[in-house]
mmCIF file of C-alpha atoms in Angstrom:
data_model
loop_
_atom_site.group_PDB
_atom_site.id
_atom_site.type_symbol
_atom_site.label_atom_id
_atom_site.label_comp_id
_atom_site.label_asym_id
_atom_site.label_seq_id
_atom_site.Cartn_x
_atom_site.Cartn_y
_atom_site.Cartn_z
ATOM 1 C CA UNK A 1 -12.958 9.994 4.955
ATOM 2 C CA UNK A 2 -12.184 7.911 7.985
ATOM 3 C CA UNK A 3 -9.527 9.187 10.309
ATOM 4 C CA UNK A 4 -8.047 8.179 13.650
ATOM 5 C CA UNK A 5 -6.112 10.629 15.749
ATOM 6 C CA UNK A 6 -3.932 9.860 18.737
ATOM 7 C CA UNK A 7 -2.813 13.269 19.953
ATOM 8 C CA UNK A 8 -0.010 12.045 22.217
ATOM 9 C CA UNK A 9 3.103 10.558 20.673
ATOM 10 C CA UNK A 10 4.610 9.930 24.095
ATOM 11 C CA UNK A 11 3.006 9.374 27.468
ATOM 12 C CA UNK A 12 4.883 8.813 30.702
ATOM 13 C CA UNK A 13 3.404 7.799 34.032
ATOM 14 C CA UNK A 14 4.644 6.260 37.245
ATOM 15 C CA UNK A 15 3.782 2.767 38.351
ATOM 16 C CA UNK A 16 0.462 2.691 40.140
ATOM 17 C CA UNK A 17 -0.803 5.911 38.562
ATOM 18 C CA UNK A 18 -3.865 5.995 36.321
ATOM 19 C CA UNK A 19 -3.249 6.136 32.615
ATOM 20 C CA UNK A 20 -5.403 7.275 29.731
ATOM 21 C CA UNK A 21 -4.384 7.013 26.099
ATOM 22 C CA UNK A 22 -6.498 9.220 23.917
ATOM 23 C CA UNK A 23 -8.052 8.277 20.619
ATOM 24 C CA UNK A 24 -10.434 10.327 18.510
ATOM 25 C CA UNK A 25 -11.994 9.236 15.286
ATOM 26 C CA UNK A 26 -13.783 10.726 12.334
ATOM 27 C CA UNK A 27 -16.482 8.551 10.834
ATOM 28 C CA UNK A 28 -20.048 9.175 9.769
ATOM 29 C CA UNK A 29 -21.566 5.794 10.529
ATOM 30 C CA UNK A 30 -21.507 3.388 13.440
ATOM 31 C CA UNK A 31 -17.826 2.815 14.236
ATOM 32 C CA UNK A 32 -16.028 -0.334 15.239
ATOM 33 C CA UNK A 33 -12.872 0.504 17.137
ATOM 34 C CA UNK A 34 -9.880 -1.395 18.392
ATOM 35 C CA UNK A 35 -6.752 -0.993 20.441
ATOM 36 C CA UNK A 36 -3.654 -2.820 19.282
ATOM 37 C CA UNK A 37 -0.460 -3.007 21.341
ATOM 38 C CA UNK A 38 3.161 -3.684 20.492
ATOM 39 C CA UNK A 39 5.414 -4.593 23.402
ATOM 40 C CA UNK A 40 9.170 -4.361 23.037
ATOM 41 C CA UNK A 41 10.517 -7.101 20.777
ATOM 42 C CA UNK A 42 7.039 -8.504 20.207
ATOM 43 C CA UNK A 43 4.654 -8.283 17.333
ATOM 44 C CA UNK A 44 1.625 -6.077 17.174
ATOM 45 C CA UNK A 45 -1.388 -7.748 18.760
ATOM 46 C CA UNK A 46 -5.000 -6.990 19.453
ATOM 47 C CA UNK A 47 -5.579 -5.670 22.962
ATOM 48 C CA UNK A 48 -9.299 -5.084 22.897
ATOM 49 C CA UNK A 49 -12.226 -4.078 20.718
ATOM 50 C CA UNK A 50 -15.113 -1.945 21.812
ATOM 51 C CA UNK A 51 -17.760 -4.357 20.635
ATOM 52 C CA UNK A 52 -16.543 -6.964 23.117
ATOM 53 C CA UNK A 53 -16.935 -4.634 26.091
ATOM 54 C CA UNK A 54 -14.245 -6.518 27.932
ATOM 55 C CA UNK A 55 -11.297 -5.619 30.115
ATOM 56 C CA UNK A 56 -7.928 -6.946 29.034
ATOM 57 C CA UNK A 57 -4.896 -6.702 31.317
ATOM 58 C CA UNK A 58 -6.835 -4.173 33.360
ATOM 59 C CA UNK A 59 -7.455 -1.905 30.370
ATOM 60 C CA UNK A 60 -10.876 -0.704 29.333
ATOM 61 C CA UNK A 61 -12.030 1.537 26.535
ATOM 62 C CA UNK A 62 -15.426 3.139 26.182
ATOM 63 C CA UNK A 63 -16.823 4.369 22.931
ATOM 64 C CA UNK A 64 -18.166 7.897 23.249
ATOM 65 C CA UNK A 65 -20.040 8.704 20.074
ATOM 66 C CA UNK A 66 -20.830 12.227 21.179
ATOM 67 C CA UNK A 67 -17.162 13.081 21.564
ATOM 68 C CA UNK A 68 -16.085 10.613 18.832
ATOM 69 C CA UNK A 69 -13.550 9.159 21.226
ATOM 70 C CA UNK A 70 -12.335 5.720 22.272
ATOM 71 C CA UNK A 71 -9.850 6.412 25.027
ATOM 72 C CA UNK A 72 -7.942 3.541 26.630
ATOM 73 C CA UNK A 73 -7.798 3.588 30.406
ATOM 74 C CA UNK A 74 -6.204 1.697 33.231
ATOM 75 C CA UNK A 75 -6.576 2.714 36.872
ATOM 76 C CA UNK A 76 -3.159 1.502 38.038
ATOM 77 C CA UNK A 77 -0.382 1.324 35.471
ATOM 78 C CA UNK A 78 2.274 -1.392 35.645
ATOM 79 C CA UNK A 79 5.787 -1.348 34.238
ATOM 80 C CA UNK A 80 4.871 -4.179 31.874
ATOM 81 C CA UNK A 81 2.285 -1.895 30.265
ATOM 82 C CA UNK A 82 5.105 0.045 28.619
ATOM 83 C CA UNK A 83 4.542 -0.356 24.884
ATOM 84 C CA UNK A 84 3.363 1.280 21.688
ATOM 85 C CA UNK A 85 -0.414 1.515 21.522
ATOM 86 C CA UNK A 86 -2.421 1.990 18.346
ATOM 87 C CA UNK A 87 -6.046 2.886 18.043
ATOM 88 C CA UNK A 88 -7.706 1.557 14.904
ATOM 89 C CA UNK A 89 -11.028 1.985 13.109
ATOM 90 C CA UNK A 90 -12.593 -0.697 10.960
ATOM 91 C CA UNK A 91 -13.253 0.589 7.457
ATOM 92 C CA UNK A 92 -16.881 0.790 6.576
ATOM 93 C CA UNK A 93 -18.857 -0.708 3.787
ATOM 94 C CA UNK A 94 -19.276 -4.073 2.133
ATOM 95 C CA UNK A 95 -15.965 -3.774 0.330
ATOM 96 C CA UNK A 96 -13.957 -2.886 3.409
ATOM 97 C CA UNK A 97 -12.571 -6.427 3.651
ATOM 98 C CA UNK A 98 -11.572 -5.926 7.239
ATOM 99 C CA UNK A 99 -9.281 -3.031 6.487
ATOM 100 C CA UNK A 100 -8.215 -0.931 9.439
ATOM 101 C CA UNK A 101 -7.311 2.733 9.673
ATOM 102 C CA UNK A 102 -4.687 3.208 12.356
ATOM 103 C CA UNK A 103 -3.821 6.220 14.426
ATOM 104 C CA UNK A 104 -0.297 7.521 14.737
ATOM 105 C CA UNK A 105 0.410 5.519 17.869
ATOM 106 C CA UNK A 106 1.284 6.453 21.451
ATOM 107 C CA UNK A 107 4.381 5.207 23.226
ATOM 108 C CA UNK A 108 3.532 4.588 26.856
ATOM 109 C CA UNK A 109 6.337 4.444 29.376
ATOM 110 C CA UNK A 110 5.592 3.392 32.928
ATOM 111 C CA UNK A 111 8.363 4.352 35.328
ATOM 112 C CA UNK A 112 9.060 2.359 38.490
ATOM 113 C CA UNK B 1 1.455 -22.912 14.656
ATOM 114 C CA UNK B 2 3.962 -20.296 13.606
ATOM 115 C CA UNK B 3 1.194 -17.812 12.869
ATOM 116 C CA UNK B 4 2.411 -15.089 10.539
ATOM 117 C CA UNK B 5 6.052 -15.110 9.531
ATOM 118 C CA UNK B 6 8.024 -12.595 7.497
ATOM 119 C CA UNK B 7 11.245 -12.941 5.543
ATOM 120 C CA UNK B 8 13.744 -11.313 5.765
ATOM 121 C CA UNK B 9 13.903 -9.633 9.160
ATOM 122 C CA UNK B 10 16.234 -6.892 8.016
ATOM 123 C CA UNK B 11 17.585 -5.726 4.685
ATOM 124 C CA UNK B 12 19.685 -2.911 3.334
ATOM 125 C CA UNK B 13 19.181 -1.868 -0.272
ATOM 126 C CA UNK B 14 20.742 0.690 -2.519
ATOM 127 C CA UNK B 15 18.514 3.092 -4.405
ATOM 128 C CA UNK B 16 17.217 1.435 -7.543
ATOM 129 C CA UNK B 17 17.604 -2.132 -6.352
ATOM 130 C CA UNK B 18 14.674 -4.488 -6.192
ATOM 131 C CA UNK B 19 13.584 -6.979 -3.595
ATOM 132 C CA UNK B 20 10.672 -9.113 -2.460
ATOM 133 C CA UNK B 21 9.354 -9.436 1.058
ATOM 134 C CA UNK B 22 7.653 -12.695 1.878
ATOM 135 C CA UNK B 23 4.758 -13.116 4.260
ATOM 136 C CA UNK B 24 3.464 -16.556 5.153
ATOM 137 C CA UNK B 25 0.604 -17.616 7.402
ATOM 138 C CA UNK B 26 -0.399 -21.081 8.509
ATOM 139 C CA UNK B 27 -3.854 -20.233 9.833
ATOM 140 C CA UNK B 28 -5.666 -20.660 6.518
ATOM 141 C CA UNK B 29 -6.766 -17.038 6.634
ATOM 142 C CA UNK B 30 -8.495 -15.508 3.650
ATOM 143 C CA UNK B 31 -7.408 -11.903 4.093
ATOM 144 C CA UNK B 32 -3.858 -10.633 4.110
ATOM 145 C CA UNK B 33 -2.458 -7.127 4.403
ATOM 146 C CA UNK B 34 0.822 -5.291 4.001
ATOM 147 C CA UNK B 35 1.478 -2.200 6.106
ATOM 148 C CA UNK B 36 4.364 0.151 6.538
ATOM 149 C CA UNK B 37 5.134 1.724 9.877
ATOM 150 C CA UNK B 38 6.785 5.119 10.009
ATOM 151 C CA UNK B 39 7.383 7.406 13.004
ATOM 152 C CA UNK B 40 4.485 9.760 13.525
ATOM 153 C CA UNK B 41 2.488 8.131 10.730
ATOM 154 C CA UNK B 42 1.246 4.991 12.388
ATOM 155 C CA UNK B 43 0.560 1.979 10.196
ATOM 156 C CA UNK B 44 -0.511 2.632 6.645
ATOM 157 C CA UNK B 45 -1.972 0.000 4.377
ATOM 158 C CA UNK B 46 0.011 -0.632 1.204
ATOM 159 C CA UNK B 47 -1.869 -3.502 -0.449
ATOM 160 C CA UNK B 48 -4.198 -6.213 0.633
ATOM 161 C CA UNK B 49 -5.689 -9.470 -0.592
ATOM 162 C CA UNK B 50 -9.098 -10.977 -0.035
ATOM 163 C CA UNK B 51 -8.151 -14.431 -1.196
ATOM 164 C CA UNK B 52 -5.816 -16.490 -3.313
ATOM 165 C CA UNK B 53 -5.188 -14.852 -6.647
ATOM 166 C CA UNK B 54 -6.590 -11.464 -5.621
ATOM 167 C CA UNK B 55 -4.870 -8.213 -4.695
ATOM 168 C CA UNK B 56 -6.000 -4.640 -4.209
ATOM 169 C CA UNK B 57 -4.460 -1.264 -3.480
ATOM 170 C CA UNK B 58 -4.443 0.253 -0.061
ATOM 171 C CA UNK B 59 -3.664 3.744 1.117
ATOM 172 C CA UNK B 60 -0.043 4.009 -0.078
ATOM 173 C CA UNK B 61 0.467 1.554 -2.971
ATOM 174 C CA UNK B 62 2.845 3.546 -5.180
ATOM 175 C CA UNK B 63 6.209 1.916 -5.703
ATOM 176 C CA UNK B 64 5.025 -1.504 -4.526
ATOM 177 C CA UNK B 65 3.541 -4.564 -6.163
ATOM 178 C CA UNK B 66 2.069 -7.655 -4.581
ATOM 179 C CA UNK B 67 1.100 -11.174 -5.473
ATOM 180 C CA UNK B 68 -0.871 -13.905 -3.794
ATOM 181 C CA UNK B 69 -0.393 -17.011 -5.857
ATOM 182 C CA UNK B 70 -0.920 -19.269 -2.861
ATOM 183 C CA UNK B 71 -3.382 -18.697 -0.061
ATOM 184 C CA UNK B 72 -0.744 -18.868 2.611
ATOM 185 C CA UNK B 73 1.731 -16.476 0.988
ATOM 186 C CA UNK B 74 1.547 -12.765 0.279
ATOM 187 C CA UNK B 75 4.554 -11.200 -1.442
ATOM 188 C CA UNK B 76 5.441 -7.531 -1.459
ATOM 189 C CA UNK B 77 7.790 -6.340 -4.170
ATOM 190 C CA UNK B 78 9.809 -3.196 -4.580
ATOM 191 C CA UNK B 79 10.850 -2.883 -8.219
ATOM 192 C CA UNK B 80 13.145 0.123 -7.795
ATOM 193 C CA UNK B 81 13.760 0.994 -4.169
ATOM 194 C CA UNK B 82 13.845 4.619 -3.053
ATOM 195 C CA UNK B 83 15.028 6.118 0.246
ATOM 196 C CA UNK B 84 11.402 7.069 0.976
ATOM 197 C CA UNK B 85 10.679 3.364 1.245
ATOM 198 C CA UNK B 86 12.900 3.028 4.274
ATOM 199 C CA UNK B 87 10.454 1.715 6.838
ATOM 200 C CA UNK B 88 9.323 -1.223 8.896
ATOM 201 C CA UNK B 89 6.967 -3.454 6.958
ATOM 202 C CA UNK B 90 4.322 -5.527 8.658
ATOM 203 C CA UNK B 91 2.213 -8.255 7.230
ATOM 204 C CA UNK B 92 -1.082 -9.269 8.804
ATOM 205 C CA UNK B 93 -3.765 -11.832 8.161
ATOM 206 C CA UNK B 94 -7.377 -12.219 9.134
ATOM 207 C CA UNK B 95 -10.026 -14.873 8.755
ATOM 208 C CA UNK B 96 -12.963 -12.511 8.976
ATOM 209 C CA UNK B 97 -13.683 -8.933 8.026
ATOM 210 C CA UNK B 98 -14.129 -7.996 11.656
ATOM 211 C CA UNK B 99 -10.885 -6.109 12.159
ATOM 212 C CA UNK B 100 -9.122 -8.806 14.149
ATOM 213 C CA UNK B 101 -5.771 -9.103 12.455
ATOM 214 C CA UNK B 102 -2.728 -11.214 13.278
ATOM 215 C CA UNK B 103 0.595 -9.590 12.622
ATOM 216 C CA UNK B 104 4.002 -10.808 11.621
ATOM 217 C CA UNK B 105 7.192 -9.702 13.381
ATOM 218 C CA UNK B 106 8.051 -7.101 10.783
ATOM 219 C CA UNK B 107 10.799 -6.496 8.233
ATOM 220 C CA UNK B 108 13.085 -3.545 8.715
ATOM 221 C CA UNK B 109 14.173 -2.099 5.375
ATOM 222 C CA UNK B 110 16.811 0.542 4.888
ATOM 223 C CA UNK B 111 17.248 2.081 1.446
ATOM 224 C CA UNK B 112 20.429 4.049 0.969
#
């Protein structure tokens, strides 16, 4: 069965410090992974997906198949990065219909 | 474009009461999803739809029913509410099966 694990419920850093939000997955095939973010009083939105290999708002995430991880990183955190972050795995198979399996979420707080 | 909208924003129910949550999208998306968000559990898929007139069960479907009579609307019903259904409910839509989903603002439901 597919599973996504975010081991940290809460993560606090100071402005300007590096930040890494951890995500591990369990999946036997070739995974497609995403990071979704929910800022305060805003709706959940896609931050980035590994297949795009892009950097959004200074965040990057590298898929490590050996460690089955997709950690989200940013070298210098900003206060506006404070939010709830979800890692998600696209369900496999022809009948997946775009379903996502989400992790438990990590609340990131960036202190001034 | 309003994107994905949800009605109501907040509701309090007594145990045993019924209600319907409405999700509407104006992006002509084929796929629609209902999730519940609970602390420490992340987002869990309740039901989903792959097109007008179709519905299917997700990860936690018990106690809920859905209907998609029109492409733009996806209704989530609670026939007999229970305190365990106290949660924040999110609707999402997607045009493709690629995991890119657009979320509504959420409905906060409290069952007493």
